[in-house]
Coordinates of C-alpha atoms and ligand atoms in Angstrom, one line a residue:
Chain A
M1 CA 127.9 94.1 119.6
M2 CA 126.8 97.1 120.1
P3 CA 128.2 98.9 116.1
S4 CA 128.8 102.2 117.4
S5 CA 132.8 101.4 115.3
K6 CA 130.9 101.6 113.1
I7 CA 128.4 104.6 112.4
P8 CA 129.2 107.8 110.5
K9 CA 129.8 110.4 112.9
H10 CA 127.1 112.5 112.2
L11 CA 124.1 110.1 112.9
K12 CA 125.2 109.0 116.5
L13 CA 122.8 109.3 119.0
R14 CA 122.0 113.0 120.1
P15 CA 123.2 113.1 124.0
P16 CA 120.6 111.1 125.3
V17 CA 117.7 113.4 127.2
P18 CA 117.0 112.5 130.7
V19 CA 114.7 109.0 131.6
A20 CA 111.6 109.3 134.5
Q21 CA 114.3 107.2 136.9
G22 CA 112.6 103.0 136.6
T23 CA 110.9 103.2 134.0
A24 CA 112.9 102.9 131.1
E25 CA 110.7 102.2 128.6
S26 CA 109.8 105.9 128.9
G27 CA 112.3 107.5 125.5
A28 CA 111.8 111.9 125.6
G29 CA 108.7 112.8 125.7
P30 CA 106.2 112.3 127.7
A31 CA 104.0 108.6 127.2
K32 CA 102.8 109.0 123.9
I33 CA 101.3 105.3 123.3
E34 CA 100.6 103.4 126.3
I35 CA 99.4 99.1 125.7
R36 CA 97.8 97.5 127.7
S37 CA 97.1 93.9 127.4
L38 CA 96.9 93.8 123.4
N39 CA 96.1 91.0 122.3
F40 CA 96.1 90.1 118.7
Y41 CA 95.0 88.0 116.2
Y42 CA 94.1 86.1 112.1
G43 CA 90.9 84.3 112.8
E44 CA 92.5 82.1 115.3
V45 CA 95.7 82.3 115.5
R46 CA 97.4 85.0 117.8
A47 CA 99.9 86.7 116.3
L48 CA 100.4 89.1 119.8
S49 CA 99.9 88.0 123.6
D50 CA 99.9 89.8 126.0
I51 CA 101.5 93.1 125.3
S52 CA 102.2 96.0 127.7
M53 CA 104.5 98.8 126.7
T54 CA 104.6 102.6 126.5
I55 CA 106.0 104.6 123.8
A56 CA 106.8 107.7 124.4
D57 CA 107.1 111.3 122.9
R58 CA 109.5 113.1 120.3
A59 CA 111.3 110.1 120.6
I60 CA 112.1 106.7 118.3
T61 CA 110.9 103.6 119.5
A62 CA 112.3 101.0 117.8
F63 CA 111.9 97.3 117.5
I64 CA 113.1 94.2 116.4
G65 CA 112.3 90.6 116.2
P66 CA 112.9 87.1 114.0
S67 CA 110.7 87.1 111.3
G68 CA 107.2 86.9 111.9
C69 CA 107.1 87.6 115.4
G70 CA 104.3 90.4 115.4
K71 CA 106.6 93.8 114.4
S72 CA 103.6 95.0 111.3
T73 CA 101.6 93.6 113.0
L74 CA 101.8 95.8 115.9
L75 CA 102.0 98.8 114.2
R76 CA 99.1 97.8 111.5
V77 CA 97.0 97.8 115.5
L78 CA 98.5 101.3 116.0
N79 CA 96.1 102.5 112.9
R80 CA 93.8 100.2 113.1
M81 CA 95.2 98.8 110.1
Y82 CA 93.8 95.0 109.8
A83 CA 90.6 96.5 110.8
L84 CA 90.0 96.8 106.4
Y85 CA 91.0 93.2 107.1
P86 CA 87.3 91.0 107.9
H87 CA 88.3 88.0 110.2
Q88 CA 91.2 90.4 112.5
R89 CA 90.9 91.5 115.5
A90 CA 92.7 93.4 118.3
E91 CA 91.6 93.1 122.2
G92 CA 93.0 94.8 125.0
E93 CA 93.6 98.6 125.0
V94 CA 95.8 101.3 123.2
R95 CA 95.1 104.6 124.6
I96 CA 96.9 107.7 122.0
G97 CA 96.8 111.0 123.3
G98 CA 94.4 109.3 126.2
E99 CA 92.6 108.0 123.9
D100 CA 91.6 104.5 123.4
I101 CA 91.8 103.5 119.6
L102 CA 90.0 100.6 119.8
S103 CA 86.9 102.0 120.7
A104 CA 84.3 100.7 118.2
T105 CA 83.3 104.9 118.3
V106 CA 86.6 105.5 116.7
D107 CA 87.1 107.2 113.4
V108 CA 89.3 105.0 111.1
A109 CA 90.5 107.4 108.5
D110 CA 90.6 110.7 110.9
L111 CA 92.4 108.5 113.2
R112 CA 94.8 107.3 110.3
Y113 CA 95.3 110.8 109.2
R114 CA 96.4 111.7 113.4
I115 CA 98.8 108.0 112.9
G116 CA 101.0 108.6 109.3
M117 CA 102.5 105.1 108.4
V118 CA 105.6 104.2 106.1
F119 CA 106.0 100.9 104.1
Q120 CA 107.9 98.6 103.6
R121 CA 108.1 98.9 99.6
P122 CA 108.1 102.5 98.3
T123 CA 104.0 103.4 97.2
P124 CA 103.9 105.4 95.2
F125 CA 100.6 106.9 94.0
P126 CA 100.2 107.1 90.1
M127 CA 100.5 111.3 90.3
T128 CA 103.3 113.8 90.3
V129 CA 105.5 114.2 93.0
F130 CA 103.6 117.6 94.5
E131 CA 100.1 115.6 94.8
N132 CA 101.4 112.7 96.2
V133 CA 102.4 115.0 98.6
A134 CA 99.2 117.2 98.5
F135 CA 97.4 114.0 98.6
G136 CA 96.4 114.2 102.5
L137 CA 95.7 117.4 102.7
R138 CA 93.6 117.4 100.2
L139 CA 92.0 114.9 101.1
H140 CA 91.7 116.2 105.0
A141 CA 90.9 120.1 103.0
V142 CA 93.7 121.3 106.1
A143 CA 95.6 123.4 102.7
R144 CA 95.1 125.0 99.5
G145 CA 96.1 127.1 97.0
A146 CA 99.1 129.1 98.3
E147 CA 99.0 127.6 101.8
L148 CA 99.3 124.2 99.5
H149 CA 102.5 124.6 98.5
H150 CA 103.9 126.2 101.0
R151 CA 102.8 122.8 103.0
V152 CA 103.9 120.6 99.9
E153 CA 106.9 122.4 99.8
A154 CA 107.8 121.6 103.9
A155 CA 107.1 118.6 104.1
L156 CA 109.7 117.9 101.7
R157 CA 112.5 120.0 102.7
E158 CA 112.2 117.9 106.2
A159 CA 111.9 114.5 104.0
A160 CA 115.6 116.0 102.5
L161 CA 114.1 115.1 99.6
W162 CA 113.3 118.7 98.3
D163 CA 117.1 119.5 96.5
E164 CA 115.9 116.6 94.7
V165 CA 112.5 117.0 93.2
K166 CA 112.5 121.3 92.9
D167 CA 112.9 120.8 89.5
M168 CA 110.2 118.0 89.2
L169 CA 106.7 118.2 90.8
N170 CA 105.3 117.9 88.1
K171 CA 106.6 114.2 86.9
D172 CA 105.3 111.0 87.7
G173 CA 106.3 109.9 91.9
R174 CA 106.6 106.8 90.2
S175 CA 109.5 107.5 88.3
L176 CA 112.0 108.6 91.1
S177 CA 114.0 105.9 92.0
G178 CA 113.7 103.8 95.1
G179 CA 115.9 106.1 98.0
Q180 CA 113.8 109.3 96.6
Q181 CA 110.0 107.1 96.3
Q182 CA 110.2 106.1 99.6
R183 CA 111.8 110.1 101.2
L184 CA 108.4 110.7 98.9
C185 CA 106.2 108.7 101.3
I186 CA 107.6 109.9 104.0
A187 CA 106.7 113.2 102.9
R188 CA 103.2 113.1 102.0
T189 CA 102.7 111.1 105.9
I190 CA 104.4 113.5 107.7
A191 CA 102.8 117.2 105.0
V192 CA 99.2 116.1 107.4
N193 CA 101.5 116.6 109.8
P194 CA 100.2 113.1 112.2
D195 CA 100.6 112.8 116.1
V196 CA 102.8 109.6 115.4
L197 CA 104.7 108.1 112.7
L198 CA 104.5 104.7 112.0
L199 CA 107.8 102.7 110.1
D200 CA 107.5 98.9 109.1
E201 CA 111.1 98.2 107.2
P202 CA 110.7 101.6 105.5
T203 CA 114.7 100.4 104.5
A204 CA 114.5 97.3 103.2
A205 CA 114.4 97.6 99.6
L206 CA 116.5 100.9 99.5
D207 CA 120.4 100.7 99.1
P208 CA 122.9 101.9 101.6
I209 CA 122.7 105.7 100.4
S210 CA 119.7 105.8 100.8
T211 CA 119.4 104.1 104.0
L212 CA 121.4 106.8 105.6
R213 CA 119.3 109.8 104.0
I214 CA 115.9 108.5 105.5
E215 CA 117.6 107.6 109.5
E216 CA 119.2 111.1 109.2
T217 CA 115.3 113.0 108.0
L218 CA 114.2 110.1 110.8
Q219 CA 116.6 111.7 113.2
A220 CA 115.4 115.6 112.4
L221 CA 111.8 114.8 112.3
R222 CA 112.3 112.9 115.9
E223 CA 112.3 116.1 117.9
K224 CA 109.0 116.7 116.9
F225 CA 106.8 113.2 116.3
C226 CA 106.1 109.8 118.0
I227 CA 108.4 107.3 116.1
V228 CA 107.8 103.8 115.5
I229 CA 110.0 101.7 113.6
V230 CA 110.8 98.3 112.6
T231 CA 113.8 97.4 111.4
H232 CA 115.9 93.8 110.6
N233 CA 118.8 95.8 110.6
L234 CA 120.2 95.3 114.4
Q235 CA 122.7 98.8 113.9
Q236 CA 120.0 100.9 112.1
A237 CA 118.2 100.3 115.7
A238 CA 121.0 100.8 118.1
R239 CA 122.2 104.5 115.7
V240 CA 118.4 105.9 115.2
S241 CA 116.2 104.8 118.1
H242 CA 116.0 105.4 121.2
V243 CA 113.8 103.0 122.9
T244 CA 114.5 99.4 121.9
G245 CA 111.8 96.2 122.3
F246 CA 112.2 93.1 121.7
M247 CA 109.5 91.0 120.6
Y248 CA 109.7 86.9 119.9
M249 CA 106.4 84.8 119.7
G250 CA 104.2 87.5 119.4
E251 CA 105.1 88.5 123.0
L252 CA 107.8 91.9 124.2
V253 CA 110.3 90.2 125.7
E254 CA 112.2 93.4 127.1
M255 CA 112.0 97.2 126.0
G256 CA 114.4 99.3 127.6
L257 CA 116.8 102.0 126.2
S258 CA 118.2 101.4 122.9
S259 CA 122.1 101.4 124.6
A260 CA 121.1 98.8 127.3
I261 CA 119.6 97.0 124.7
F262 CA 122.2 96.9 123.0
T263 CA 124.8 96.1 125.5
T264 CA 123.2 94.7 128.7
P265 CA 119.9 92.7 127.4
K266 CA 118.3 91.5 130.8
D267 CA 116.2 88.6 128.3
R268 CA 118.3 85.5 127.7
R269 CA 116.6 85.2 124.3
T270 CA 117.0 88.8 123.1
D271 CA 121.0 88.9 123.7
D272 CA 120.7 85.7 121.9
Y273 CA 119.3 87.2 118.8
I274 CA 121.3 90.5 119.3
T275 CA 124.8 87.9 118.8
G276 CA 122.9 86.2 116.6
R277 CA 122.3 83.5 117.4
F278 CA 119.6 82.9 116.3
G279 CA 116.9 84.6 114.6
Chain B
M1 CA 119.2 62.7 71.2
R2 CA 118.3 66.2 72.9
R3 CA 119.9 67.9 70.3
F4 CA 117.3 66.5 67.2
R5 CA 114.5 66.6 69.6
N6 CA 115.1 70.7 70.2
G7 CA 116.3 71.0 66.9
A8 CA 112.8 69.7 65.8
F9 CA 110.2 71.0 67.5
L10 CA 112.3 74.5 66.6
A11 CA 111.9 73.4 62.4
L12 CA 107.5 72.8 63.6
A13 CA 107.3 75.7 65.7
V14 CA 109.3 78.2 62.5
L15 CA 106.8 76.2 60.2
A16 CA 103.4 76.5 61.8
T17 CA 104.5 80.3 62.1
T18 CA 105.2 81.0 58.5
I19 CA 101.8 78.9 57.7
G20 CA 100.9 81.7 60.0
L21 CA 101.8 84.7 58.8
A22 CA 101.8 83.4 55.2
C23 CA 97.6 83.1 55.8
L24 CA 97.1 86.1 57.5
A25 CA 99.6 88.1 54.3
A26 CA 97.2 86.5 51.8
I27 CA 94.1 87.6 53.4
L28 CA 95.1 91.0 54.3
W29 CA 97.1 91.2 50.4
T30 CA 94.0 89.9 48.9
L31 CA 92.0 93.1 51.5
V32 CA 94.1 95.9 50.2
S33 CA 93.9 94.7 46.7
H34 CA 90.6 94.7 46.2
G35 CA 90.1 97.1 48.7
F36 CA 91.7 99.9 47.5
A37 CA 90.4 99.2 44.3
G38 CA 86.5 100.1 45.4
L39 CA 87.4 102.8 46.9
S40 CA 86.7 105.6 46.3
S41 CA 85.7 109.5 47.8
Q42 CA 82.5 108.5 46.8
V43 CA 82.9 105.8 49.5
F44 CA 82.5 107.7 52.0
T45 CA 80.1 110.9 50.8
Q46 CA 77.7 108.2 49.1
M47 CA 74.9 106.1 50.1
T48 CA 74.5 102.3 49.4
P49 CA 73.8 102.4 46.2
P50 CA 71.5 99.3 44.6
P51 CA 72.7 97.4 42.2
G52 CA 74.2 98.5 39.1
S53 CA 74.3 102.5 40.2
R54 CA 77.3 103.9 41.7
G55 CA 76.9 104.6 45.1
G56 CA 78.9 104.7 48.6
L57 CA 79.4 103.7 52.6
L58 CA 78.4 107.0 54.2
N59 CA 74.8 105.3 55.8
A60 CA 76.5 102.7 56.6
I61 CA 80.2 104.2 57.9
Y62 CA 77.7 106.1 59.6
G63 CA 75.7 103.5 61.0
S64 CA 78.5 101.0 62.8
V65 CA 79.8 104.1 63.9
V66 CA 77.3 105.3 66.3
M67 CA 75.8 101.8 67.5
T68 CA 79.3 100.8 68.2
L69 CA 80.1 103.9 70.4
L70 CA 76.6 103.7 72.0
G71 CA 77.7 99.8 72.2
I72 CA 80.1 101.2 74.7
L73 CA 78.3 103.9 76.0
I74 CA 75.3 101.5 77.6
G75 CA 78.3 98.7 77.6
S76 CA 81.4 99.6 79.5
P77 CA 79.9 101.3 82.5
I78 CA 78.3 98.0 83.4
G79 CA 81.4 96.3 82.7
L80 CA 83.5 98.8 84.9
L81 CA 81.6 98.9 87.9
A82 CA 80.8 95.1 88.1
G83 CA 84.5 94.4 87.3
T84 CA 85.4 96.9 90.3
Y85 CA 83.1 95.7 92.7
L86 CA 85.0 92.0 91.4
A87 CA 87.5 93.1 92.0
E88 CA 88.0 95.1 94.8
Y89 CA 85.1 94.6 97.6
G90 CA 83.4 90.6 96.7
R91 CA 86.8 89.3 96.0
R92 CA 85.7 85.6 96.9
S93 CA 81.8 86.4 97.8
P94 CA 79.7 83.3 95.8
L95 CA 78.1 86.5 93.8
S96 CA 81.9 86.8 92.6
T97 CA 82.4 83.0 91.8
T98 CA 78.8 82.7 89.8
I99 CA 79.3 86.6 88.0
R100 CA 83.1 85.6 86.8
F101 CA 81.1 82.4 85.3
I102 CA 78.7 83.9 83.8
N103 CA 81.2 86.1 82.3
D104 CA 83.3 83.7 81.0
V105 CA 80.3 82.2 79.3
L106 CA 79.5 84.7 77.6
L107 CA 82.7 85.6 77.0
S108 CA 82.9 82.9 74.5
A109 CA 79.3 82.7 73.3
P110 CA 78.4 82.9 69.6
S111 CA 77.8 86.9 67.9
I112 CA 74.8 85.1 66.8
I113 CA 73.6 83.7 70.6
I114 CA 73.5 87.2 71.4
G115 CA 72.1 88.7 68.0
L116 CA 70.0 86.4 68.7
F117 CA 68.5 87.7 72.4
V118 CA 68.5 90.5 72.0
Y119 CA 66.6 90.2 68.7
Q120 CA 63.5 87.5 71.0
I121 CA 64.0 90.4 73.9
V122 CA 64.1 93.3 71.9
V123 CA 62.7 93.3 68.5
V124 CA 60.1 90.9 68.9
R125 CA 58.7 93.1 71.4
V126 CA 58.9 96.8 70.2
G127 CA 57.8 94.8 66.9
H128 CA 60.2 96.2 64.1
F129 CA 64.3 96.6 63.8
S130 CA 65.9 99.1 65.2
A131 CA 69.5 101.0 65.8
L132 CA 68.7 100.9 69.4
A133 CA 68.5 97.0 69.6
G134 CA 71.3 97.0 67.5
A135 CA 73.6 99.1 70.3
I136 CA 72.1 96.8 73.5
A137 CA 74.0 93.5 71.2
L138 CA 77.0 95.5 70.8
A139 CA 76.9 96.5 74.3
V140 CA 76.3 92.8 75.3
I141 CA 79.5 91.6 73.3
A142 CA 81.6 94.8 74.7
I143 CA 80.8 93.9 78.3
P144 CA 82.6 91.1 79.8
V145 CA 85.7 91.8 77.9
T146 CA 85.5 95.4 79.8
L147 CA 84.3 93.4 82.1
R148 CA 87.3 91.7 82.7
T149 CA 89.7 94.1 81.5
T150 CA 88.5 95.9 84.7
E151 CA 89.2 93.1 86.9
D152 CA 92.3 92.1 85.9
M153 CA 93.9 96.2 85.6
L154 CA 92.7 96.3 89.1
N155 CA 94.1 93.0 90.4
L156 CA 97.9 94.5 89.2
V157 CA 97.3 97.7 91.7
P158 CA 99.8 96.7 94.1
A159 CA 98.3 96.2 97.5
G160 CA 100.1 98.2 98.8
M161 CA 99.5 101.3 97.3
K162 CA 95.2 101.2 98.7
D163 CA 96.6 100.2 102.0
A164 CA 98.9 103.4 101.9
S165 CA 96.4 105.5 100.5
A166 CA 93.4 103.7 103.0
A167 CA 96.9 104.8 105.9
L168 CA 96.3 108.4 104.9
G169 CA 92.9 108.4 106.0
A170 CA 91.3 107.9 102.7
Y171 CA 87.5 105.7 102.6
P172 CA 87.7 103.0 100.8
W173 CA 85.2 104.5 98.0
R174 CA 88.6 107.5 97.9
T175 CA 90.9 105.2 97.3
L176 CA 89.1 103.8 94.3
I177 CA 88.4 107.2 92.7
S178 CA 92.4 109.0 93.3
V179 CA 94.6 106.3 93.4
I180 CA 93.0 102.9 92.0
Y181 CA 91.5 103.3 88.6
P182 CA 94.6 106.0 88.0
A183 CA 96.9 103.7 88.4
A184 CA 95.1 101.4 86.2
R185 CA 93.8 104.1 83.5
S186 CA 95.8 102.7 81.0
G187 CA 94.4 99.3 80.9
I188 CA 91.2 99.9 81.3
V189 CA 91.4 102.8 78.4
T190 CA 93.3 99.6 76.4
G191 CA 90.7 97.1 77.0
L192 CA 87.9 99.8 76.1
L193 CA 89.5 100.2 72.7
L194 CA 90.0 96.0 72.8
A195 CA 86.4 96.6 72.7
I196 CA 85.3 98.9 70.3
A197 CA 87.3 96.8 68.1
R198 CA 85.7 93.4 69.3
I199 CA 82.6 94.9 68.3
S200 CA 82.7 97.2 65.3
G201 CA 83.8 93.9 62.7
E202 CA 81.0 92.0 64.1
T203 CA 77.8 90.8 61.7
A204 CA 76.0 88.5 62.8
P205 CA 74.3 90.0 66.1
L206 CA 74.0 92.9 63.4
L207 CA 71.7 91.2 61.5
F208 CA 68.8 90.1 63.9
T209 CA 69.1 93.3 65.5
A210 CA 68.7 96.7 63.3
L211 CA 69.3 94.7 60.1
N212 CA 70.3 97.0 57.1
N213 CA 68.7 100.4 55.7
Q214 CA 69.6 101.3 51.8
F215 CA 69.2 105.4 52.6
W216 CA 71.0 107.9 55.4
S217 CA 68.7 107.1 58.7
T218 CA 69.5 109.0 62.0
D219 CA 66.9 107.7 63.9
L220 CA 67.5 105.3 66.6
N221 CA 64.6 103.3 66.5
A222 CA 64.6 102.6 63.0
P223 CA 66.7 99.3 61.1
M224 CA 70.5 101.2 60.7
A225 CA 72.6 100.9 58.2
N226 CA 76.2 99.1 58.8
L227 CA 79.0 98.4 57.7
P228 CA 79.5 94.1 58.6
V229 CA 76.0 93.9 56.9
V230 CA 76.6 95.5 54.3
I231 CA 79.3 94.2 53.0
F232 CA 77.3 90.0 54.5
Q233 CA 75.1 91.2 51.7
F234 CA 76.7 92.7 48.6
A235 CA 79.6 90.6 48.3
L236 CA 77.6 87.8 48.6
S237 CA 75.4 89.4 45.9
P238 CA 75.9 89.1 41.9
Y239 CA 76.7 92.7 41.0
T240 CA 80.3 94.0 40.5
N241 CA 80.0 97.4 42.3
W242 CA 78.1 95.7 45.4
Q243 CA 81.5 93.4 45.4
D244 CA 84.0 96.5 45.3
L245 CA 82.3 98.6 47.8
A246 CA 82.1 95.0 49.9
W247 CA 86.1 94.5 49.7
A248 CA 86.5 98.8 49.8
G249 CA 84.2 98.4 53.1
A250 CA 85.4 95.1 54.8
L251 CA 89.8 97.3 54.4
I252 CA 87.8 100.1 56.2
I253 CA 86.9 98.1 58.8
T254 CA 90.4 96.1 59.2
T255 CA 92.0 99.0 59.5
T256 CA 90.2 101.1 61.9
I257 CA 90.6 97.7 63.9
L258 CA 94.1 97.5 63.0
L259 CA 94.9 100.8 64.2
L260 CA 93.1 100.0 67.1
S261 CA 94.7 97.3 68.7
I262 CA 98.2 99.2 67.8
L263 CA 97.1 102.6 70.0
A264 CA 96.4 100.1 72.6
R265 CA 99.8 97.5 72.8
F266 CA 100.7 101.2 72.9
L267 CA 98.9 102.1 75.7
L268 CA 100.4 98.6 76.8
A269 CA 103.8 99.6 76.2
M270 CA 103.5 102.5 78.8
L271 CA 101.7 101.1 81.2
Q272 CA 104.5 98.3 81.4
A273 CA 107.3 101.6 81.3
Q274 CA 105.5 103.9 83.9
R275 CA 105.8 99.6 86.0
G276 CA 109.4 99.3 85.6
G277 CA 110.0 102.6 86.1
G278 CA 112.3 103.8 88.8
R279 CA 112.4 100.4 90.5
Ligands
LIG1 N1 97.3 88.6 107.0 C1 97.5 87.4 108.0 N2 97.2 86.0 107.8 C2 97.2 85.2 108.8 N3 98.1 85.2 109.6 C3 98.9 86.5 109.4 C4 98.4 87.6 108.1 N4 99.8 88.7 108.2 C5 100.4 88.0 109.0 N5 100.4 86.2 110.2 C6 101.1 86.0 111.0 O1 101.6 86.7 112.2 C7 102.3 86.0 113.0 C8 103.5 87.9 112.6 O2 103.5 87.9 111.8 P1 103.7 89.7 111.0 O3 103.5 89.8 109.8 O4 103.6 90.5 112.4 O5 105.6 89.4 111.6 P2 106.9 90.4 111.6 O6 107.6 90.6 113.2 O7 106.2 91.6 111.1 O8 108.4 89.9 110.3 P3 109.0 90.4 109.7 O9 110.2 90.6 110.0 O10 108.5 89.4 108.0 O11 108.0 91.3 108.1 C9 103.6 85.0 111.6 O12 103.3 84.3 113.0 C10 102.6 85.4 110.7 O13 102.4 84.7 109.6
LIG2 MG1 107.1 92.8 108.6

């Protein structure tokens, strides 16, 4: 099932980074996110059961699994998006960079500033391309004037969008193509230099070319960030990620180096899923 | 048989449309032919005359503009904020349900009732008719219109956009001002225009509140002339010069409302083009 033959050469995994023996979960850098016994509830319904894992810094970690298994829920815990909604709650321990983010004393606005998130559907704001990218920078007053311009440009370059939009920075962000909009959203998210980048099916609504461009973008970004991506596209997970976690019915079934998960999965359910027997 | 039914329905629909359009055309034609006859530069430069002598509608036009603007100025912020509350804060709270119900009642309440209401609580208490009372009556009519359009337009803003803003660390008020309002801007402005169009032709509420004034008056605390009441009074009079002025006034109001509606449509079309753009 490892679809390596179909992967364009330039997208092949970079030389595997040294992995600490015995901790297949860790990828490139040191552990960035540590989750212990996480349970999540939508009202009375439990959507995540007893999840524990570590996610490495400066690596791309992918989560795969059938629809409704809790992938998005997991991401929404990591930046406390769920806190926007009543009746949703998380129990357990989630440490990001050592800080317990589920603690009531955490400033969620500040947390979300450090944990960037990109959604499945592109969500450009009703403002110019420039202002879209500057949004977070202005919000947290991290830059203005020439510095602001500089950082907007840098973010657009990193998101591989600069060349396409440099002559239309004053156009409405919503007038870009779907693929460009999504890269705009990535640029907007990385402009504030978050510690972690969460992406929930970022290419699900895009054509293959835009998808490739975004995957390239992620590859380039992974040297700077801790990237967590949810995808239904197994080939994408195999292509871009170093570590893959397979989730099933709210549980983390198996997690390890992508090369291992996609070739020699340990759990029967993982095997069934990646060979397309269910899901 | 089915074809026959189809044909019959089509014929009925066409007939109904034709009747409707014919009525409209007849109204417009009468209005334009009579209105133009009464229209002259005096209409815009002189005061409403006593029977039999020459004059214009200047004081009435001024009064209409002032009371309409004042009505919108008082009514729209209330409608805007209440609509915002319904759409963004208390979607399903019992308070919202109550507000929505009252708003619906208000929306369909005959305007003469609103006139009587303001007469009771303002005019009777103050002891005399006044432009301010007129503006308040118009505001009461404008509130439900702006409230409803604001709520509808805010509900159209994709939830993803709000989430994306929150995910960048924006507090709800900031999201509201920087993202949600701009996203709904043309829709809200359309609602305002429609509210202006609606109240600029109202007669009954002004009859009980601002009444009329034969002379030039800018005193908000005194009765004030206005087009609808002048039309009402002049059209029913036996004097031809009054009747001519009534027609001219009717033409002015109709043209204004028509232009406002066209502008509103235009804005809505732009809004839709924006939404559809780039997808
Ligand atoms: N707002 C909500 N209220 C109640 N239950 C929810 C809500 N959102 C998700 N769920 C439930 O939680 C479970 C996990 O949902 P989640 O969205 O995390 O799945 P997912 O793995 O992201 O699925 P998909 O691949 O379809 O996006 C599902 O059973 C879903 O029905
Ligand atoms: Mg999901």
